[in-house]
PDB file of C-alpha atoms in Angstrom:
ATOM      1  CA  UNK A   1      -7.563  10.716 -14.706  1.00  0.00           C
ATOM      2  CA  UNK A   2      -7.142  11.992 -11.096  1.00  0.00           C
ATOM      3  CA  UNK A   3      -4.824   9.635  -9.631  1.00  0.00           C
ATOM      4  CA  UNK A   4      -1.278   9.754  -9.146  1.00  0.00           C
ATOM      5  CA  UNK A   5       0.779   9.584 -11.151  1.00  0.00           C
ATOM      6  CA  UNK A   6       4.767   8.700 -11.561  1.00  0.00           C
ATOM      7  CA  UNK A   7       7.911   8.676 -13.761  1.00  0.00           C
ATOM      8  CA  UNK A   8       9.213   6.377 -14.883  1.00  0.00           C
ATOM      9  CA  UNK A   9       7.743   3.117 -14.778  1.00  0.00           C
ATOM     10  CA  UNK A  10      10.899   0.880 -15.484  1.00  0.00           C
ATOM     11  CA  UNK A  11      14.793   1.935 -15.244  1.00  0.00           C
ATOM     12  CA  UNK A  12      17.989   0.055 -14.881  1.00  0.00           C
ATOM     13  CA  UNK A  13      21.020   2.113 -13.645  1.00  0.00           C
ATOM     14  CA  UNK A  14      24.395   0.672 -12.974  1.00  0.00           C
ATOM     15  CA  UNK A  15      25.710   0.830  -9.605  1.00  0.00           C
ATOM     16  CA  UNK A  16      27.089   4.517  -8.093  1.00  0.00           C
ATOM     17  CA  UNK A  17      24.784   6.592 -10.608  1.00  0.00           C
ATOM     18  CA  UNK A  18      22.238   8.626  -9.655  1.00  0.00           C
ATOM     19  CA  UNK A  19      18.591   9.350 -10.345  1.00  0.00           C
ATOM     20  CA  UNK A  20      15.401  11.217  -9.526  1.00  0.00           C
ATOM     21  CA  UNK A  21      11.763   9.658  -9.166  1.00  0.00           C
ATOM     22  CA  UNK A  22       8.980  11.786  -9.603  1.00  0.00           C
ATOM     23  CA  UNK A  23       5.084  11.689  -8.309  1.00  0.00           C
ATOM     24  CA  UNK A  24       2.365  13.586  -9.384  1.00  0.00           C
ATOM     25  CA  UNK A  25      -1.554  13.789  -7.479  1.00  0.00           C
ATOM     26  CA  UNK A  26      -4.394  15.914  -8.646  1.00  0.00           C
ATOM     27  CA  UNK A  27      -6.045  15.151  -5.629  1.00  0.00           C
ATOM     28  CA  UNK A  28      -5.356  18.054  -3.551  1.00  0.00           C
ATOM     29  CA  UNK A  29      -4.045  15.200  -1.454  1.00  0.00           C
ATOM     30  CA  UNK A  30      -1.881  17.010   1.982  1.00  0.00           C
ATOM     31  CA  UNK A  31       0.122  13.598   2.718  1.00  0.00           C
ATOM     32  CA  UNK A  32       2.958  11.918  -0.408  1.00  0.00           C
ATOM     33  CA  UNK A  33       4.626   9.071   1.064  1.00  0.00           C
ATOM     34  CA  UNK A  34       7.218   6.473  -0.913  1.00  0.00           C
ATOM     35  CA  UNK A  35       7.441   2.649  -0.575  1.00  0.00           C
ATOM     36  CA  UNK A  36       9.027  -0.041  -2.012  1.00  0.00           C
ATOM     37  CA  UNK A  37       7.567  -3.237  -2.149  1.00  0.00           C
ATOM     38  CA  UNK A  38      10.297  -6.385  -2.404  1.00  0.00           C
ATOM     39  CA  UNK A  39       9.100 -10.128  -2.168  1.00  0.00           C
ATOM     40  CA  UNK A  40       8.178 -11.232   0.816  1.00  0.00           C
ATOM     41  CA  UNK A  41       8.663  -7.803   2.890  1.00  0.00           C
ATOM     42  CA  UNK A  42       5.441  -6.085   1.882  1.00  0.00           C
ATOM     43  CA  UNK A  43       5.691  -2.673   1.065  1.00  0.00           C
ATOM     44  CA  UNK A  44       7.999  -1.049   3.578  1.00  0.00           C
ATOM     45  CA  UNK A  45       7.896   3.660   4.158  1.00  0.00           C
ATOM     46  CA  UNK A  46      10.985   4.958   2.703  1.00  0.00           C
ATOM     47  CA  UNK A  47       9.897   8.783   3.502  1.00  0.00           C
ATOM     48  CA  UNK A  48       6.798  11.132   3.764  1.00  0.00           C
ATOM     49  CA  UNK A  49       5.454  14.511   3.458  1.00  0.00           C
ATOM     50  CA  UNK A  50       2.783  14.956   5.858  1.00  0.00           C
ATOM     51  CA  UNK A  51       2.135  18.623   4.663  1.00  0.00           C
ATOM     52  CA  UNK A  52       3.819  20.536   2.066  1.00  0.00           C
ATOM     53  CA  UNK A  53       7.135  21.503   3.640  1.00  0.00           C
ATOM     54  CA  UNK A  54       7.496  18.786   5.641  1.00  0.00           C
ATOM     55  CA  UNK A  55       9.326  15.230   4.894  1.00  0.00           C
ATOM     56  CA  UNK A  56      10.392  12.350   7.603  1.00  0.00           C
ATOM     57  CA  UNK A  57      11.431   9.177   8.052  1.00  0.00           C
ATOM     58  CA  UNK A  58      10.511   6.468   7.385  1.00  0.00           C
ATOM     59  CA  UNK A  59      11.199   2.591   7.937  1.00  0.00           C
ATOM     60  CA  UNK A  60      14.210   2.232   4.913  1.00  0.00           C
ATOM     61  CA  UNK A  61      15.319   6.063   4.431  1.00  0.00           C
ATOM     62  CA  UNK A  62      19.211   5.754   3.761  1.00  0.00           C
ATOM     63  CA  UNK A  63      20.775   5.384  -0.192  1.00  0.00           C
ATOM     64  CA  UNK A  64      17.448   7.850  -0.229  1.00  0.00           C
ATOM     65  CA  UNK A  65      16.620  11.567   0.054  1.00  0.00           C
ATOM     66  CA  UNK A  66      12.826  13.348  -0.850  1.00  0.00           C
ATOM     67  CA  UNK A  67      11.501  16.488  -1.754  1.00  0.00           C
ATOM     68  CA  UNK A  68       7.684  17.520  -0.909  1.00  0.00           C
ATOM     69  CA  UNK A  69       8.665  20.368  -4.570  1.00  0.00           C
ATOM     70  CA  UNK A  70       4.932  20.969  -3.952  1.00  0.00           C
ATOM     71  CA  UNK A  71       1.461  20.306  -2.694  1.00  0.00           C
ATOM     72  CA  UNK A  72       1.422  17.896  -5.581  1.00  0.00           C
ATOM     73  CA  UNK A  73       4.815  16.752  -6.528  1.00  0.00           C
ATOM     74  CA  UNK A  74       7.136  14.561  -4.049  1.00  0.00           C
ATOM     75  CA  UNK A  75      10.593  13.031  -5.209  1.00  0.00           C
ATOM     76  CA  UNK A  76      12.825  10.977  -4.388  1.00  0.00           C
ATOM     77  CA  UNK A  77      15.898  10.632  -5.667  1.00  0.00           C
ATOM     78  CA  UNK A  78      18.768   8.417  -5.163  1.00  0.00           C
ATOM     79  CA  UNK A  79      22.201   9.809  -5.091  1.00  0.00           C
ATOM     80  CA  UNK A  80      24.471   6.423  -5.261  1.00  0.00           C
ATOM     81  CA  UNK A  81      22.313   3.760  -6.324  1.00  0.00           C
ATOM     82  CA  UNK A  82      23.263   0.201  -5.464  1.00  0.00           C
ATOM     83  CA  UNK A  83      21.962  -3.362  -5.903  1.00  0.00           C
ATOM     84  CA  UNK A  84      20.365  -3.885  -2.623  1.00  0.00           C
ATOM     85  CA  UNK A  85      18.023  -0.422  -3.873  1.00  0.00           C
ATOM     86  CA  UNK A  86      16.376  -2.730  -6.942  1.00  0.00           C
ATOM     87  CA  UNK A  87      12.609  -2.767  -6.267  1.00  0.00           C
ATOM     88  CA  UNK A  88       9.627  -2.022  -7.110  1.00  0.00           C
ATOM     89  CA  UNK A  89       9.246   1.806  -5.784  1.00  0.00           C
ATOM     90  CA  UNK A  90       5.024   3.234  -5.427  1.00  0.00           C
ATOM     91  CA  UNK A  91       4.296   6.836  -4.367  1.00  0.00           C
ATOM     92  CA  UNK A  92       0.975   7.166  -2.186  1.00  0.00           C
ATOM     93  CA  UNK A  93      -1.215  10.239  -1.390  1.00  0.00           C
ATOM     94  CA  UNK A  94      -3.858  10.477   1.329  1.00  0.00           C
ATOM     95  CA  UNK A  95      -6.003  13.211   2.648  1.00  0.00           C
ATOM     96  CA  UNK A  96      -4.976  13.857   6.597  1.00  0.00           C
ATOM     97  CA  UNK A  97      -8.298  12.601   8.051  1.00  0.00           C
ATOM     98  CA  UNK A  98      -7.578   9.566  10.351  1.00  0.00           C
ATOM     99  CA  UNK A  99     -10.566   7.801   7.561  1.00  0.00           C
ATOM    100  CA  UNK A 100      -8.875   7.828   4.779  1.00  0.00           C
ATOM    101  CA  UNK A 101      -6.976   5.815   2.797  1.00  0.00           C
ATOM    102  CA  UNK A 102      -3.951   5.806   0.223  1.00  0.00           C
ATOM    103  CA  UNK A 103      -4.061   6.186  -4.178  1.00  0.00           C
ATOM    104  CA  UNK A 104      -1.213   5.176  -5.237  1.00  0.00           C
ATOM    105  CA  UNK A 105       0.749   5.301  -8.438  1.00  0.00           C
ATOM    106  CA  UNK A 106       1.285   2.348 -11.112  1.00  0.00           C
ATOM    107  CA  UNK A 107       5.185   1.521  -9.969  1.00  0.00           C
ATOM    108  CA  UNK A 108       8.508   2.585 -10.824  1.00  0.00           C
ATOM    109  CA  UNK A 109       9.953  -0.919 -10.913  1.00  0.00           C
ATOM    110  CA  UNK A 110      13.828   0.032 -10.653  1.00  0.00           C
ATOM    111  CA  UNK A 111      16.810  -2.906 -11.373  1.00  0.00           C
ATOM    112  CA  UNK A 112      20.520  -1.550  -9.733  1.00  0.00           C
ATOM    113  CA  UNK A 113      23.045  -3.707 -11.582  1.00  0.00           C
TER     114      UNK A 113
ATOM    115  CA  UNK B   1       3.199  -1.258  18.325  1.00  0.00           C
ATOM    116  CA  UNK B   2       0.787  -0.925  15.992  1.00  0.00           C
ATOM    117  CA  UNK B   3       0.845  -4.202  13.482  1.00  0.00           C
ATOM    118  CA  UNK B   4      -1.121  -5.925  10.938  1.00  0.00           C
ATOM    119  CA  UNK B   5      -1.217  -9.947  10.561  1.00  0.00           C
ATOM    120  CA  UNK B   6      -2.382 -12.160   7.782  1.00  0.00           C
ATOM    121  CA  UNK B   7      -2.414 -15.713   6.830  1.00  0.00           C
ATOM    122  CA  UNK B   8       0.295 -17.080   4.493  1.00  0.00           C
ATOM    123  CA  UNK B   9       0.360 -17.732   1.134  1.00  0.00           C
ATOM    124  CA  UNK B  10      -0.099 -18.464  -1.688  1.00  0.00           C
ATOM    125  CA  UNK B  11      -4.158 -19.413  -1.362  1.00  0.00           C
ATOM    126  CA  UNK B  12      -5.157 -21.045  -4.965  1.00  0.00           C
ATOM    127  CA  UNK B  13      -8.630 -21.905  -5.184  1.00  0.00           C
ATOM    128  CA  UNK B  14     -10.587 -22.990  -8.446  1.00  0.00           C
ATOM    129  CA  UNK B  15     -13.542 -21.003  -9.837  1.00  0.00           C
ATOM    130  CA  UNK B  16     -16.265 -20.205  -7.134  1.00  0.00           C
ATOM    131  CA  UNK B  17     -15.061 -21.399  -4.088  1.00  0.00           C
ATOM    132  CA  UNK B  18     -14.853 -19.966  -0.974  1.00  0.00           C
ATOM    133  CA  UNK B  19     -12.349 -17.094   0.055  1.00  0.00           C
ATOM    134  CA  UNK B  20     -10.544 -16.245   3.893  1.00  0.00           C
ATOM    135  CA  UNK B  21      -8.130 -14.560   4.452  1.00  0.00           C
ATOM    136  CA  UNK B  22      -7.432 -13.407   7.840  1.00  0.00           C
ATOM    137  CA  UNK B  23      -6.161 -10.666   9.051  1.00  0.00           C
ATOM    138  CA  UNK B  24      -5.691  -9.700  12.951  1.00  0.00           C
ATOM    139  CA  UNK B  25      -3.879  -6.135  14.038  1.00  0.00           C
ATOM    140  CA  UNK B  26      -2.696  -5.274  16.509  1.00  0.00           C
ATOM    141  CA  UNK B  27      -3.256  -1.289  18.255  1.00  0.00           C
ATOM    142  CA  UNK B  28      -4.261   0.922  20.270  1.00  0.00           C
ATOM    143  CA  UNK B  29      -8.254   2.763  20.310  1.00  0.00           C
ATOM    144  CA  UNK B  30      -9.370   1.508  17.621  1.00  0.00           C
ATOM    145  CA  UNK B  31      -8.205   1.879  14.334  1.00  0.00           C
ATOM    146  CA  UNK B  32     -10.051   2.201  10.854  1.00  0.00           C
ATOM    147  CA  UNK B  33      -9.302  -1.010   8.771  1.00  0.00           C
ATOM    148  CA  UNK B  34      -8.825  -1.544   4.864  1.00  0.00           C
ATOM    149  CA  UNK B  35      -8.364  -4.202   2.564  1.00  0.00           C
ATOM    150  CA  UNK B  36      -6.153  -3.086  -0.177  1.00  0.00           C
ATOM    151  CA  UNK B  37      -5.893  -5.182  -3.873  1.00  0.00           C
ATOM    152  CA  UNK B  38      -2.874  -5.368  -6.060  1.00  0.00           C
ATOM    153  CA  UNK B  39      -3.608  -6.834  -9.713  1.00  0.00           C
ATOM    154  CA  UNK B  40      -0.155  -8.021 -11.393  1.00  0.00           C
ATOM    155  CA  UNK B  41       1.623  -5.074 -12.884  1.00  0.00           C
ATOM    156  CA  UNK B  42      -0.079  -2.454 -11.290  1.00  0.00           C
ATOM    157  CA  UNK B  43      -0.388  -0.005  -7.580  1.00  0.00           C
ATOM    158  CA  UNK B  44      -2.479  -1.035  -4.589  1.00  0.00           C
ATOM    159  CA  UNK B  45      -6.044  -0.409  -4.688  1.00  0.00           C
ATOM    160  CA  UNK B  46      -8.766   0.019  -2.305  1.00  0.00           C
ATOM    161  CA  UNK B  47     -11.349  -2.093  -2.157  1.00  0.00           C
ATOM    162  CA  UNK B  48     -12.988  -1.168   1.129  1.00  0.00           C
ATOM    163  CA  UNK B  49     -12.530  -0.530   4.510  1.00  0.00           C
ATOM    164  CA  UNK B  50     -14.506  -0.175   8.112  1.00  0.00           C
ATOM    165  CA  UNK B  51     -13.602   2.656  10.355  1.00  0.00           C
ATOM    166  CA  UNK B  52     -15.527   1.692  13.765  1.00  0.00           C
ATOM    167  CA  UNK B  53     -16.215  -1.793  15.379  1.00  0.00           C
ATOM    168  CA  UNK B  54     -19.211  -4.317  13.935  1.00  0.00           C
ATOM    169  CA  UNK B  55     -18.940  -2.301  10.501  1.00  0.00           C
ATOM    170  CA  UNK B  56     -19.105  -4.612   7.688  1.00  0.00           C
ATOM    171  CA  UNK B  57     -16.571  -3.251   4.554  1.00  0.00           C
ATOM    172  CA  UNK B  58     -18.262  -4.759   0.803  1.00  0.00           C
ATOM    173  CA  UNK B  59     -16.643  -4.314  -3.065  1.00  0.00           C
ATOM    174  CA  UNK B  60     -17.380  -6.448  -5.544  1.00  0.00           C
ATOM    175  CA  UNK B  61     -18.663  -9.318  -3.879  1.00  0.00           C
ATOM    176  CA  UNK B  62     -16.181  -8.796  -0.875  1.00  0.00           C
ATOM    177  CA  UNK B  63     -17.045  -8.476   3.034  1.00  0.00           C
ATOM    178  CA  UNK B  64     -14.800  -7.821   6.219  1.00  0.00           C
ATOM    179  CA  UNK B  65     -16.354  -6.678   9.155  1.00  0.00           C
ATOM    180  CA  UNK B  66     -14.521  -4.812  11.467  1.00  0.00           C
ATOM    181  CA  UNK B  67     -14.700  -6.920  14.945  1.00  0.00           C
ATOM    182  CA  UNK B  68     -13.215  -5.412  18.261  1.00  0.00           C
ATOM    183  CA  UNK B  69     -13.434  -8.576  20.080  1.00  0.00           C
ATOM    184  CA  UNK B  70     -11.248 -10.891  18.028  1.00  0.00           C
ATOM    185  CA  UNK B  71      -9.451  -7.759  16.331  1.00  0.00           C
ATOM    186  CA  UNK B  72     -10.035  -9.254  12.597  1.00  0.00           C
ATOM    187  CA  UNK B  73     -10.557  -7.933   9.447  1.00  0.00           C
ATOM    188  CA  UNK B  74     -10.907 -11.211   7.472  1.00  0.00           C
ATOM    189  CA  UNK B  75     -11.917 -11.292   4.075  1.00  0.00           C
ATOM    190  CA  UNK B  76     -14.587 -12.963   2.206  1.00  0.00           C
ATOM    191  CA  UNK B  77     -16.190 -13.827  -0.876  1.00  0.00           C
ATOM    192  CA  UNK B  78     -18.318 -16.599  -1.325  1.00  0.00           C
ATOM    193  CA  UNK B  79     -17.933 -17.420  -5.007  1.00  0.00           C
ATOM    194  CA  UNK B  80     -14.457 -15.966  -6.341  1.00  0.00           C
ATOM    195  CA  UNK B  81     -13.583 -15.514 -10.368  1.00  0.00           C
ATOM    196  CA  UNK B  82     -10.289 -15.924 -12.430  1.00  0.00           C
ATOM    197  CA  UNK B  83     -10.731 -12.286 -12.314  1.00  0.00           C
ATOM    198  CA  UNK B  84      -9.639 -11.867  -8.297  1.00  0.00           C
ATOM    199  CA  UNK B  85      -6.366 -13.454  -8.823  1.00  0.00           C
ATOM    200  CA  UNK B  86      -4.022 -11.140  -6.798  1.00  0.00           C
ATOM    201  CA  UNK B  87      -2.345  -9.503  -3.636  1.00  0.00           C
ATOM    202  CA  UNK B  88      -4.959  -8.382  -1.159  1.00  0.00           C
ATOM    203  CA  UNK B  89      -3.432  -6.571   1.659  1.00  0.00           C
ATOM    204  CA  UNK B  90      -4.703  -5.966   5.491  1.00  0.00           C
ATOM    205  CA  UNK B  91      -4.014  -2.716   6.239  1.00  0.00           C
ATOM    206  CA  UNK B  92      -4.707  -0.029   9.741  1.00  0.00           C
ATOM    207  CA  UNK B  93      -4.144   3.256  10.543  1.00  0.00           C
ATOM    208  CA  UNK B  94      -2.933   3.158  13.595  1.00  0.00           C
ATOM    209  CA  UNK B  95      -0.402   5.786  15.935  1.00  0.00           C
ATOM    210  CA  UNK B  96       0.216   9.258  14.219  1.00  0.00           C
ATOM    211  CA  UNK B  97      -1.876   8.249  11.659  1.00  0.00           C
ATOM    212  CA  UNK B  98       0.415   6.472   9.988  1.00  0.00           C
ATOM    213  CA  UNK B  99      -0.570   3.370   8.394  1.00  0.00           C
ATOM    214  CA  UNK B 100       0.725  -0.047   8.578  1.00  0.00           C
ATOM    215  CA  UNK B 101       0.699  -2.546   6.447  1.00  0.00           C
ATOM    216  CA  UNK B 102       0.309  -6.745   6.484  1.00  0.00           C
ATOM    217  CA  UNK B 103       3.067  -8.022   3.889  1.00  0.00           C
ATOM    218  CA  UNK B 104       0.040  -9.389   1.529  1.00  0.00           C
ATOM    219  CA  UNK B 105      -1.501 -12.739   0.520  1.00  0.00           C
ATOM    220  CA  UNK B 106      -0.791 -14.039  -3.030  1.00  0.00           C
ATOM    221  CA  UNK B 107      -4.360 -15.303  -4.015  1.00  0.00           C
ATOM    222  CA  UNK B 108      -4.452 -17.551  -7.593  1.00  0.00           C
ATOM    223  CA  UNK B 109      -7.658 -18.734  -8.714  1.00  0.00           C
ATOM    224  CA  UNK B 110      -7.550 -21.614 -11.164  1.00  0.00           C
ATOM    225  CA  UNK B 111     -10.734 -22.473 -13.569  1.00  0.00           C
TER     226      UNK B 111
END
């Protein structure tokens, strides 16, 4: 099925470990996004890529890096995980028109101990 | 700046009750407005949208009308089911073609 695929679905890290969350979409969307979702705080934008070859910081970029590998793939890297990064991470994509909504992946549940 | 304000939850209703979840927004111009739904353990899914004033978005028995005069986009359903239990997010596309989400409203429907 067409959509946004995130891997892994679950991950437990120790403080200081690194990992990369993968995201791929097959809808030929231009823009891709990484959000984190925490209880009582809704969705917060970490980084986004408006088009292939560009990336920009969102609301909460500290502690993260991203790579827009090609039009399909947008990865999120935690270089040195901290307990404050325990969260559910969602990748999303959309075309770039002003009426176009997001398509979300199913999320990665990350726990940092 | 652009923002979305949703009614606080959680909301608990009996099956077949009427649902309203309030959403108001602040934005320059006339943003496109959206409702997303998140079922337990899943990502967000687009429920409905409206792109201009007085438009009504509808899907799966849910409706919302774009009210420019009150800057609102309230979500309604005439008769909720247990399967509607989820978290509902109001959102808009605002300045710089960026999405702005509300904090979400949790709905539980009991049989």
